[in-house]
Amino acid sequence: MEESERRCRAEGLPFFLLAIGYAGERRMEEEDPGIKPRIHAALLERIADLPRADEFLVDLEAGRLLVAVPDMPIEAAEVIAQLLIAGARELVLEGESEPRRISLEIGISLQQERELFFETLVLVASEGAQVAHARGGECAIHSELYGLLQNRLVRQRSEAAPELAEAAEVAPQQEAPAAVAAEPAQERPAAPGEKERLAAQLQALITRDSARRSKREMEAELKRTAEAYAAEAVAKVEAERRRLIEAGTLSAEPAPQPAPAASITAPKDRGQVERLERRLKKLVATLEETERRLDEVSRLKGVELGVPSAYRGVQGISARDEHFALKAEMMRKLLDENIKLRQQLGGGSAA
């Protein structure tokens, strides 16, 4: 049941529980020992007659039948409960020819938007059945104590495992209903055509829901078909690849990738990179200063751009300079380093 509820939540499908007991259980057992399994068997036959009953899951919880109903509109929960109550008023037990009147006490719990423990849904349904018992049976109760019972479970679990504390705690929706004294079951006769009316109402809900289920099933089938086609395509490509390898037209080994160039940002090269960057900055500053001086000379003295005397004066390199050879060698080395840096950065060698 828990797995079914988890699947419905994951797929966005409705889910609800019914906890089914009956009034006068202890008295009836004292008068007719072994009657409880026979009542349960007769109720299971009633449940089996419901639409989509093959999808239901049934178990015993605290002496009550617990029925899990996946992928059915939640409006059907109340209709099913009332239909079972009406049918149990004339319940034929195994080994008996005359029907017995059994007053059912049913609790309902519905899957909520917020995620709850599955045990919380069971407790809500069981609490509803207990309230129905206090009212004398013949009714179905949805207590809606999700927050209260969830928090109770959180506290119990946190005592056993402190790391779970407050993780799943939610605000209670309402206070627990006040207990009322048990009353004898109402001996009102079934309304004429009540079972037929409820059965028609349930069938209308099922019919209306069939369009949703058909669309979902169609989408699931299309998804399965697409996945099958994709798997088939992948298998064909793989078979063709193996054929080409066997024919020798395709290498089984992947094409070798060129070894990546050594990173110039590695720690061992960082010092060299920084020195080259400083040199580049000096070169840029020198060129900017050269352009500025040339512009001044051309404006003030009418000298054309590129006049040798002006350029040499700015750079400080002259054929008559006593350090001409040393400066020329330094400029050559700086140019070589600049070219190497451009190559390492992926650029061309041409300046």
PDB file of C-alpha atoms in Angstrom, residues 22-300:
ATOM      1  CA  TYR A  22     -18.695  -2.516  12.187  1.00  0.00           C
ATOM      2  CA  ALA A  23     -20.759  -1.749  15.248  1.00  0.00           C
ATOM      3  CA  GLY A  24     -21.305  -4.304  17.998  1.00  0.00           C
ATOM      4  CA  GLU A  25     -18.213  -6.293  17.083  1.00  0.00           C
ATOM      5  CA  ARG A  26     -17.489  -7.579  20.622  1.00  0.00           C
ATOM      6  CA  ARG A  27     -21.102  -8.458  21.366  1.00  0.00           C
ATOM      7  CA  MET A  28     -21.532 -10.285  18.066  1.00  0.00           C
ATOM      8  CA  GLU A  29     -18.337 -12.257  18.643  1.00  0.00           C
ATOM      9  CA  GLU A  30     -19.513 -13.312  22.081  1.00  0.00           C
ATOM     10  CA  GLU A  31     -22.859 -14.456  20.706  1.00  0.00           C
ATOM     11  CA  ASP A  32     -21.422 -16.135  17.616  1.00  0.00           C
ATOM     12  CA  PRO A  33     -17.684 -16.949  17.960  1.00  0.00           C
ATOM     13  CA  GLY A  34     -15.832 -16.778  14.624  1.00  0.00           C
ATOM     14  CA  ILE A  35     -18.323 -14.433  12.998  1.00  0.00           C
ATOM     15  CA  LYS A  36     -15.769 -11.680  12.352  1.00  0.00           C
ATOM     16  CA  PRO A  37     -13.874 -13.480   9.520  1.00  0.00           C
ATOM     17  CA  ARG A  38     -17.220 -14.312   7.908  1.00  0.00           C
ATOM     18  CA  ILE A  39     -18.285 -10.663   8.025  1.00  0.00           C
ATOM     19  CA  HIS A  40     -14.967  -9.618   6.535  1.00  0.00           C
ATOM     20  CA  ALA A  41     -15.314 -12.214   3.774  1.00  0.00           C
ATOM     21  CA  ALA A  42     -18.799 -10.955   2.910  1.00  0.00           C
ATOM     22  CA  LEU A  43     -17.560  -7.359   2.871  1.00  0.00           C
ATOM     23  CA  LEU A  44     -14.702  -8.342   0.579  1.00  0.00           C
ATOM     24  CA  GLU A  45     -17.260  -9.773  -1.838  1.00  0.00           C
ATOM     25  CA  ARG A  46     -19.073  -6.421  -1.809  1.00  0.00           C
ATOM     26  CA  ILE A  47     -15.788  -4.601  -2.402  1.00  0.00           C
ATOM     27  CA  ALA A  48     -14.913  -6.960  -5.268  1.00  0.00           C
ATOM     28  CA  ASP A  49     -18.132  -5.915  -7.046  1.00  0.00           C
ATOM     29  CA  LEU A  50     -17.026  -2.262  -7.181  1.00  0.00           C
ATOM     30  CA  PRO A  51     -15.645  -0.739 -10.409  1.00  0.00           C
ATOM     31  CA  ARG A  52     -11.870  -1.119 -10.758  1.00  0.00           C
ATOM     32  CA  ALA A  53     -11.820  -3.344  -7.674  1.00  0.00           C
ATOM     33  CA  ASP A  54      -8.921  -5.297  -9.198  1.00  0.00           C
ATOM     34  CA  GLU A  55      -6.728  -2.236  -8.510  1.00  0.00           C
ATOM     35  CA  PHE A  56      -7.675  -2.019  -4.815  1.00  0.00           C
ATOM     36  CA  LEU A  57      -5.352  -3.184  -2.052  1.00  0.00           C
ATOM     37  CA  VAL A  58      -6.874  -4.686   1.105  1.00  0.00           C
ATOM     38  CA  ASP A  59      -5.330  -5.420   4.489  1.00  0.00           C
ATOM     39  CA  LEU A  60      -6.286  -5.665   8.172  1.00  0.00           C
ATOM     40  CA  GLU A  61      -5.392  -2.750  10.461  1.00  0.00           C
ATOM     41  CA  ALA A  62      -6.319  -2.923  14.158  1.00  0.00           C
ATOM     42  CA  GLY A  63      -9.131  -5.373  13.403  1.00  0.00           C
ATOM     43  CA  ARG A  64     -10.566  -3.225  10.587  1.00  0.00           C
ATOM     44  CA  LEU A  65     -10.411  -3.749   6.859  1.00  0.00           C
ATOM     45  CA  LEU A  66      -8.051  -1.195   5.325  1.00  0.00           C
ATOM     46  CA  VAL A  67      -8.764  -0.565   1.645  1.00  0.00           C
ATOM     47  CA  ALA A  68      -6.326   1.448  -0.478  1.00  0.00           C
ATOM     48  CA  VAL A  69      -7.792   2.880  -3.676  1.00  0.00           C
ATOM     49  CA  PRO A  70      -5.233   4.269  -6.145  1.00  0.00           C
ATOM     50  CA  ASP A  71      -5.889   6.367  -9.247  1.00  0.00           C
ATOM     51  CA  MET A  72      -9.579   7.002  -8.639  1.00  0.00           C
ATOM     52  CA  PRO A  73     -11.221  10.433  -8.155  1.00  0.00           C
ATOM     53  CA  ILE A  74     -11.242  11.375  -4.486  1.00  0.00           C
ATOM     54  CA  GLU A  75     -14.959  12.189  -4.806  1.00  0.00           C
ATOM     55  CA  ALA A  76     -15.455   8.445  -5.143  1.00  0.00           C
ATOM     56  CA  ALA A  77     -14.257   7.845  -1.556  1.00  0.00           C
ATOM     57  CA  GLU A  78     -17.492   9.057   0.042  1.00  0.00           C
ATOM     58  CA  VAL A  79     -19.654   7.350  -2.608  1.00  0.00           C
ATOM     59  CA  ILE A  80     -17.910   3.993  -2.143  1.00  0.00           C
ATOM     60  CA  ALA A  81     -18.211   4.298   1.640  1.00  0.00           C
ATOM     61  CA  GLN A  82     -21.945   5.010   1.460  1.00  0.00           C
ATOM     62  CA  LEU A  83     -22.443   2.228  -1.071  1.00  0.00           C
ATOM     63  CA  LEU A  84     -20.744  -0.274   1.238  1.00  0.00           C
ATOM     64  CA  ILE A  85     -22.809   0.968   4.213  1.00  0.00           C
ATOM     65  CA  ALA A  86     -26.022   0.505   2.229  1.00  0.00           C
ATOM     66  CA  GLY A  87     -24.983  -2.949   1.027  1.00  0.00           C
ATOM     67  CA  ALA A  88     -24.012  -4.119   4.527  1.00  0.00           C
ATOM     68  CA  ARG A  89     -27.558  -3.574   5.797  1.00  0.00           C
ATOM     69  CA  GLU A  90     -28.419  -6.813   4.048  1.00  0.00           C
ATOM     70  CA  LEU A  91     -25.215  -8.819   4.216  1.00  0.00           C
ATOM     71  CA  VAL A  92     -25.404 -12.553   3.596  1.00  0.00           C
ATOM     72  CA  LEU A  93     -22.726 -14.416   5.548  1.00  0.00           C
ATOM     73  CA  GLU A  94     -21.274 -17.763   4.593  1.00  0.00           C
ATOM     74  CA  GLY A  95     -23.363 -20.631   5.925  1.00  0.00           C
ATOM     75  CA  GLU A  96     -26.470 -18.476   6.440  1.00  0.00           C
ATOM     76  CA  SER A  97     -29.500 -18.101   4.230  1.00  0.00           C
ATOM     77  CA  GLU A  98     -30.932 -14.938   5.744  1.00  0.00           C
ATOM     78  CA  PRO A  99     -29.122 -11.615   5.457  1.00  0.00           C
ATOM     79  CA  ARG A 100     -27.818  -9.863   8.547  1.00  0.00           C
ATOM     80  CA  ARG A 101     -27.855  -6.131   9.162  1.00  0.00           C
ATOM     81  CA  ILE A 102     -24.291  -4.961   9.747  1.00  0.00           C
ATOM     82  CA  SER A 103     -23.759  -1.313  10.645  1.00  0.00           C
ATOM     83  CA  LEU A 104     -20.457  -0.239   9.132  1.00  0.00           C
ATOM     84  CA  GLU A 105     -18.138   2.349  10.658  1.00  0.00           C
ATOM     85  CA  ILE A 106     -15.907   3.805   7.960  1.00  0.00           C
ATOM     86  CA  GLY A 107     -13.047   6.283   8.201  1.00  0.00           C
ATOM     87  CA  ILE A 108     -11.682   8.079   5.141  1.00  0.00           C
ATOM     88  CA  SER A 109      -8.276   9.637   4.448  1.00  0.00           C
ATOM     89  CA  LEU A 110      -7.201  11.356   1.237  1.00  0.00           C
ATOM     90  CA  GLN A 111      -3.779  12.012  -0.195  1.00  0.00           C
ATOM     91  CA  GLN A 112      -2.760  15.607   0.582  1.00  0.00           C
ATOM     92  CA  GLU A 113      -0.783  18.173  -1.397  1.00  0.00           C
ATOM     93  CA  ARG A 114       1.919  18.227   1.253  1.00  0.00           C
ATOM     94  CA  GLU A 115       3.829  14.987   1.645  1.00  0.00           C
ATOM     95  CA  LEU A 116       2.886  12.999   4.747  1.00  0.00           C
ATOM     96  CA  PHE A 117       3.933   9.691   6.241  1.00  0.00           C
ATOM     97  CA  PHE A 118       1.842   6.816   4.926  1.00  0.00           C
ATOM     98  CA  GLU A 119       1.178   5.961   8.576  1.00  0.00           C
ATOM     99  CA  THR A 120      -0.470   9.373   8.925  1.00  0.00           C
ATOM    100  CA  LEU A 121      -3.032   8.462   6.254  1.00  0.00           C
ATOM    101  CA  VAL A 122      -3.701   5.176   8.040  1.00  0.00           C
ATOM    102  CA  LEU A 123      -4.152   6.965  11.375  1.00  0.00           C
ATOM    103  CA  VAL A 124      -6.527   9.542   9.867  1.00  0.00           C
ATOM    104  CA  ALA A 125      -8.685   6.782   8.375  1.00  0.00           C
ATOM    105  CA  SER A 126      -8.611   4.804  11.628  1.00  0.00           C
ATOM    106  CA  GLU A 127      -9.499   7.925  13.626  1.00  0.00           C
ATOM    107  CA  GLY A 128     -12.462   8.520  11.331  1.00  0.00           C
ATOM    108  CA  ALA A 129     -13.645   4.949  11.874  1.00  0.00           C
ATOM    109  CA  GLN A 130     -13.339   5.449  15.632  1.00  0.00           C
ATOM    110  CA  VAL A 131     -15.493   8.582  15.457  1.00  0.00           C
ATOM    111  CA  ALA A 132     -18.026   6.669  13.351  1.00  0.00           C
ATOM    112  CA  HIS A 133     -18.019   3.959  16.028  1.00  0.00           C
ATOM    113  CA  ALA A 134     -18.694   6.593  18.722  1.00  0.00           C
ATOM    114  CA  ARG A 135     -21.677   7.741  16.674  1.00  0.00           C
ATOM    115  CA  GLY A 136     -23.133   4.256  16.538  1.00  0.00           C
ATOM    116  CA  GLY A 137     -22.074   3.277  13.035  1.00  0.00           C
ATOM    117  CA  GLU A 138     -23.979   3.647   9.775  1.00  0.00           C
ATOM    118  CA  CYS A 139     -21.719   6.525   8.744  1.00  0.00           C
ATOM    119  CA  ALA A 140     -18.425   7.466   7.104  1.00  0.00           C
ATOM    120  CA  ILE A 141     -16.159  10.103   8.697  1.00  0.00           C
ATOM    121  CA  HIS A 142     -13.264  12.092   7.300  1.00  0.00           C
ATOM    122  CA  SER A 143     -11.631  13.536  10.415  1.00  0.00           C
ATOM    123  CA  GLU A 144      -8.977  15.624   8.573  1.00  0.00           C
ATOM    124  CA  LEU A 145      -6.557  15.364  11.517  1.00  0.00           C
ATOM    125  CA  TYR A 146      -3.546  15.169   9.180  1.00  0.00           C
ATOM    126  CA  GLY A 147      -1.450  17.848  10.856  1.00  0.00           C
ATOM    127  CA  LEU A 148      -2.149  16.647  14.396  1.00  0.00           C
ATOM    128  CA  LEU A 149      -1.398  12.994  13.675  1.00  0.00           C
ATOM    129  CA  GLN A 150       1.620  13.785  11.479  1.00  0.00           C
ATOM    130  CA  ASN A 151       3.166  15.822  14.278  1.00  0.00           C
ATOM    131  CA  ARG A 152       2.496  13.025  16.733  1.00  0.00           C
ATOM    132  CA  LEU A 153       4.396  10.605  14.492  1.00  0.00           C
ATOM    133  CA  VAL A 154       7.215  13.123  14.060  1.00  0.00           C
ATOM    134  CA  ARG A 155       7.616  13.398  17.826  1.00  0.00           C
ATOM    135  CA  GLN A 156       7.583   9.630  18.245  1.00  0.00           C
ATOM    136  CA  ARG A 157      10.180   9.173  15.533  1.00  0.00           C
ATOM    137  CA  SER A 158      12.346  12.022  16.773  1.00  0.00           C
ATOM    138  CA  GLU A 159      12.535  10.373  20.189  1.00  0.00           C
ATOM    139  CA  ALA A 160      13.890   7.257  18.522  1.00  0.00           C
ATOM    140  CA  ALA A 161      16.038   9.186  16.002  1.00  0.00           C
ATOM    141  CA  PRO A 162      16.628  12.837  17.004  1.00  0.00           C
ATOM    142  CA  GLU A 163      17.867  13.813  13.535  1.00  0.00           C
ATOM    143  CA  LEU A 164      14.303  13.417  12.194  1.00  0.00           C
ATOM    144  CA  ALA A 165      12.875  16.070  14.519  1.00  0.00           C
ATOM    145  CA  GLU A 166      10.800  18.798  12.842  1.00  0.00           C
ATOM    146  CA  ALA A 167      11.776  17.662   9.355  1.00  0.00           C
ATOM    147  CA  ALA A 168       8.279  16.476   8.484  1.00  0.00           C
ATOM    148  CA  GLU A 169       6.262  18.437  11.030  1.00  0.00           C
ATOM    149  CA  VAL A 170       3.240  20.350   9.698  1.00  0.00           C
ATOM    150  CA  ALA A 171       0.723  22.721  11.217  1.00  0.00           C
ATOM    151  CA  PRO A 172      -2.344  20.870  12.509  1.00  0.00           C
ATOM    152  CA  GLN A 173      -5.529  21.682  10.633  1.00  0.00           C
ATOM    153  CA  GLN A 174      -7.938  21.348  13.485  1.00  0.00           C
ATOM    154  CA  GLU A 175      -8.358  20.039  16.992  1.00  0.00           C
ATOM    155  CA  ALA A 176      -9.308  16.432  17.626  1.00  0.00           C
ATOM    156  CA  PRO A 177     -13.054  15.911  17.758  1.00  0.00           C
ATOM    157  CA  ALA A 178     -14.511  15.572  21.208  1.00  0.00           C
ATOM    158  CA  ALA A 179     -15.345  11.991  22.120  1.00  0.00           C
ATOM    159  CA  VAL A 180     -19.037  11.183  22.307  1.00  0.00           C
ATOM    160  CA  ALA A 181     -20.752   8.323  23.988  1.00  0.00           C
ATOM    161  CA  ALA A 182     -21.466   5.316  21.817  1.00  0.00           C
ATOM    162  CA  GLU A 183     -25.011   5.118  20.618  1.00  0.00           C
ATOM    163  CA  PRO A 184     -26.866   2.120  19.274  1.00  0.00           C
ATOM    164  CA  ALA A 185     -26.818   1.825  15.517  1.00  0.00           C
ATOM    165  CA  GLN A 186     -29.649   3.542  13.721  1.00  0.00           C
ATOM    166  CA  GLU A 187     -32.145   0.932  12.625  1.00  0.00           C
ATOM    167  CA  ARG A 188     -33.419   3.017   9.748  1.00  0.00           C
ATOM    168  CA  PRO A 189     -34.378   1.003   6.694  1.00  0.00           C
ATOM    169  CA  ALA A 190     -32.508   1.467   3.475  1.00  0.00           C
ATOM    170  CA  ALA A 191     -33.979   4.154   1.275  1.00  0.00           C
ATOM    171  CA  PRO A 192     -35.709   2.762  -1.819  1.00  0.00           C
ATOM    172  CA  GLY A 193     -33.215   2.534  -4.632  1.00  0.00           C
ATOM    173  CA  GLU A 194     -30.378   3.877  -2.463  1.00  0.00           C
ATOM    174  CA  LYS A 195     -27.855   1.278  -3.580  1.00  0.00           C
ATOM    175  CA  GLU A 196     -28.814   1.751  -7.215  1.00  0.00           C
ATOM    176  CA  ARG A 197     -28.491   5.526  -6.911  1.00  0.00           C
ATOM    177  CA  LEU A 198     -25.061   5.276  -5.280  1.00  0.00           C
ATOM    178  CA  ALA A 199     -23.890   2.709  -7.806  1.00  0.00           C
ATOM    179  CA  ALA A 200     -24.975   4.985 -10.668  1.00  0.00           C
ATOM    180  CA  GLN A 201     -23.209   7.938  -9.031  1.00  0.00           C
ATOM    181  CA  LEU A 202     -20.004   5.928  -8.678  1.00  0.00           C
ATOM    182  CA  GLN A 203     -20.229   4.720 -12.264  1.00  0.00           C
ATOM    183  CA  ALA A 204     -20.664   8.316 -13.462  1.00  0.00           C
ATOM    184  CA  LEU A 205     -17.471   9.282 -11.640  1.00  0.00           C
ATOM    185  CA  ILE A 206     -15.629   6.329 -13.158  1.00  0.00           C
ATOM    186  CA  THR A 207     -16.870   7.163 -16.649  1.00  0.00           C
ATOM    187  CA  ARG A 208     -15.869  10.801 -16.298  1.00  0.00           C
ATOM    188  CA  ASP A 209     -12.432   9.712 -15.072  1.00  0.00           C
ATOM    189  CA  SER A 210     -11.936   7.277 -17.948  1.00  0.00           C
ATOM    190  CA  ALA A 211     -10.976  10.102 -20.316  1.00  0.00           C
ATOM    191  CA  ARG A 212      -8.141  11.149 -17.999  1.00  0.00           C
ATOM    192  CA  ARG A 213      -6.889   7.596 -17.621  1.00  0.00           C
ATOM    193  CA  SER A 214      -7.098   6.954 -21.367  1.00  0.00           C
ATOM    194  CA  LYS A 215      -5.057  10.078 -22.092  1.00  0.00           C
ATOM    195  CA  ARG A 216      -2.465   9.120 -19.484  1.00  0.00           C
ATOM    196  CA  GLU A 217      -2.246   5.560 -20.794  1.00  0.00           C
ATOM    197  CA  MET A 218      -1.882   6.858 -24.354  1.00  0.00           C
ATOM    198  CA  GLU A 219       0.932   9.184 -23.301  1.00  0.00           C
ATOM    199  CA  ALA A 220       2.642   6.310 -21.486  1.00  0.00           C
ATOM    200  CA  GLU A 221       2.305   4.107 -24.577  1.00  0.00           C
ATOM    201  CA  LEU A 222       3.751   6.845 -26.815  1.00  0.00           C
ATOM    202  CA  LYS A 223       6.658   7.240 -24.404  1.00  0.00           C
ATOM    203  CA  ARG A 224       7.323   3.500 -24.433  1.00  0.00           C
ATOM    204  CA  THR A 225       7.174   3.467 -28.247  1.00  0.00           C
ATOM    205  CA  ALA A 226       9.580   6.407 -28.524  1.00  0.00           C
ATOM    206  CA  GLU A 227      12.002   4.748 -26.124  1.00  0.00           C
ATOM    207  CA  ALA A 228      11.798   1.518 -28.129  1.00  0.00           C
ATOM    208  CA  TYR A 229      12.522   3.372 -31.384  1.00  0.00           C
ATOM    209  CA  ALA A 230      15.454   5.187 -29.770  1.00  0.00           C
ATOM    210  CA  ALA A 231      16.891   1.931 -28.432  1.00  0.00           C
ATOM    211  CA  GLU A 232      16.492   0.330 -31.850  1.00  0.00           C
ATOM    212  CA  ALA A 233      18.259   3.265 -33.547  1.00  0.00           C
ATOM    213  CA  VAL A 234      21.142   3.085 -31.074  1.00  0.00           C
ATOM    214  CA  ALA A 235      21.447  -0.662 -31.653  1.00  0.00           C
ATOM    215  CA  LYS A 236      21.581  -0.144 -35.447  1.00  0.00           C
ATOM    216  CA  VAL A 237      24.283   2.508 -35.122  1.00  0.00           C
ATOM    217  CA  GLU A 238      26.319   0.255 -32.858  1.00  0.00           C
ATOM    218  CA  ALA A 239      25.926  -2.689 -35.240  1.00  0.00           C
ATOM    219  CA  GLU A 240      27.071  -0.524 -38.155  1.00  0.00           C
ATOM    220  CA  ARG A 241      30.074   0.671 -36.149  1.00  0.00           C
ATOM    221  CA  ARG A 242      31.090  -2.907 -35.366  1.00  0.00           C
ATOM    222  CA  ARG A 243      30.698  -3.830 -39.051  1.00  0.00           C
ATOM    223  CA  LEU A 244      32.968  -0.984 -40.150  1.00  0.00           C
ATOM    224  CA  ILE A 245      35.550  -1.954 -37.543  1.00  0.00           C
ATOM    225  CA  GLU A 246      35.521  -5.561 -38.739  1.00  0.00           C
ATOM    226  CA  ALA A 247      35.837  -4.364 -42.349  1.00  0.00           C
ATOM    227  CA  GLY A 248      38.873  -2.295 -41.374  1.00  0.00           C
ATOM    228  CA  THR A 249      37.415   1.024 -42.494  1.00  0.00           C
ATOM    229  CA  LEU A 250      37.056   2.324 -38.972  1.00  0.00           C
ATOM    230  CA  SER A 251      39.529   2.197 -36.132  1.00  0.00           C
ATOM    231  CA  ALA A 252      38.321   0.663 -32.894  1.00  0.00           C
ATOM    232  CA  GLU A 253      40.446   3.141 -30.969  1.00  0.00           C
ATOM    233  CA  PRO A 254      39.337   6.750 -30.785  1.00  0.00           C
ATOM    234  CA  ALA A 255      41.378   9.227 -32.836  1.00  0.00           C
ATOM    235  CA  PRO A 256      44.338  10.487 -30.811  1.00  0.00           C
ATOM    236  CA  GLN A 257      43.855  13.973 -29.548  1.00  0.00           C
ATOM    237  CA  PRO A 258      46.755  16.423 -29.735  1.00  0.00           C
ATOM    238  CA  ALA A 259      48.460  16.865 -26.414  1.00  0.00           C
ATOM    239  CA  PRO A 260      47.407  20.123 -24.848  1.00  0.00           C
ATOM    240  CA  ALA A 261      50.057  22.790 -24.729  1.00  0.00           C
ATOM    241  CA  ALA A 262      51.682  23.337 -21.386  1.00  0.00           C
ATOM    242  CA  SER A 263      49.751  25.941 -19.478  1.00  0.00           C
ATOM    243  CA  ILE A 264      51.635  29.185 -19.189  1.00  0.00           C
ATOM    244  CA  THR A 265      49.650  29.886 -16.060  1.00  0.00           C
ATOM    245  CA  ALA A 266      51.243  26.999 -14.196  1.00  0.00           C
ATOM    246  CA  PRO A 267      52.942  28.058 -10.944  1.00  0.00           C
ATOM    247  CA  LYS A 268      56.438  27.400 -12.323  1.00  0.00           C
ATOM    248  CA  ASP A 269      55.818  29.751 -15.278  1.00  0.00           C
ATOM    249  CA  ARG A 270      54.000  32.464 -13.369  1.00  0.00           C
ATOM    250  CA  GLY A 271      57.184  34.503 -12.740  1.00  0.00           C
ATOM    251  CA  GLN A 272      58.115  34.497 -16.418  1.00  0.00           C
ATOM    252  CA  VAL A 273      54.598  35.496 -17.436  1.00  0.00           C
ATOM    253  CA  GLU A 274      54.598  38.388 -14.996  1.00  0.00           C
ATOM    254  CA  ARG A 275      57.948  39.650 -16.287  1.00  0.00           C
ATOM    255  CA  LEU A 276      56.704  39.492 -19.863  1.00  0.00           C
ATOM    256  CA  GLU A 277      53.539  41.309 -18.896  1.00  0.00           C
ATOM    257  CA  ARG A 278      55.564  44.088 -17.273  1.00  0.00           C
ATOM    258  CA  ARG A 279      57.688  44.402 -20.420  1.00  0.00           C
ATOM    259  CA  LEU A 280      54.586  44.636 -22.575  1.00  0.00           C
ATOM    260  CA  LYS A 281      53.215  47.392 -20.366  1.00  0.00           C
ATOM    261  CA  LYS A 282      56.474  49.315 -20.682  1.00  0.00           C
ATOM    262  CA  LEU A 283      56.416  48.901 -24.447  1.00  0.00           C
ATOM    263  CA  VAL A 284      52.853  50.180 -24.635  1.00  0.00           C
ATOM    264  CA  ALA A 285      53.716  53.158 -22.428  1.00  0.00           C
ATOM    265  CA  THR A 286      56.771  53.900 -24.555  1.00  0.00           C
ATOM    266  CA  LEU A 287      54.774  53.743 -27.780  1.00  0.00           C
ATOM    267  CA  GLU A 288      52.098  56.014 -26.351  1.00  0.00           C
ATOM    268  CA  GLU A 289      54.764  58.495 -25.246  1.00  0.00           C
ATOM    269  CA  THR A 290      56.373  58.293 -28.698  1.00  0.00           C
ATOM    270  CA  GLU A 291      53.128  59.085 -30.421  1.00  0.00           C
ATOM    271  CA  ARG A 292      52.535  62.009 -28.087  1.00  0.00           C
ATOM    272  CA  ARG A 293      56.018  63.474 -28.669  1.00  0.00           C
ATOM    273  CA  LEU A 294      55.800  63.017 -32.407  1.00  0.00           C
ATOM    274  CA  ASP A 295      52.454  64.756 -32.424  1.00  0.00           C
ATOM    275  CA  GLU A 296      53.911  67.677 -30.464  1.00  0.00           C
ATOM    276  CA  VAL A 297      56.918  67.954 -32.768  1.00  0.00           C
ATOM    277  CA  SER A 298      54.753  67.898 -35.874  1.00  0.00           C
ATOM    278  CA  ARG A 299      52.466  70.600 -34.504  1.00  0.00           C
ATOM    279  CA  LEU A 300      55.110  72.925 -33.058  1.00  0.00           C
TER     280      LEU A 300
END
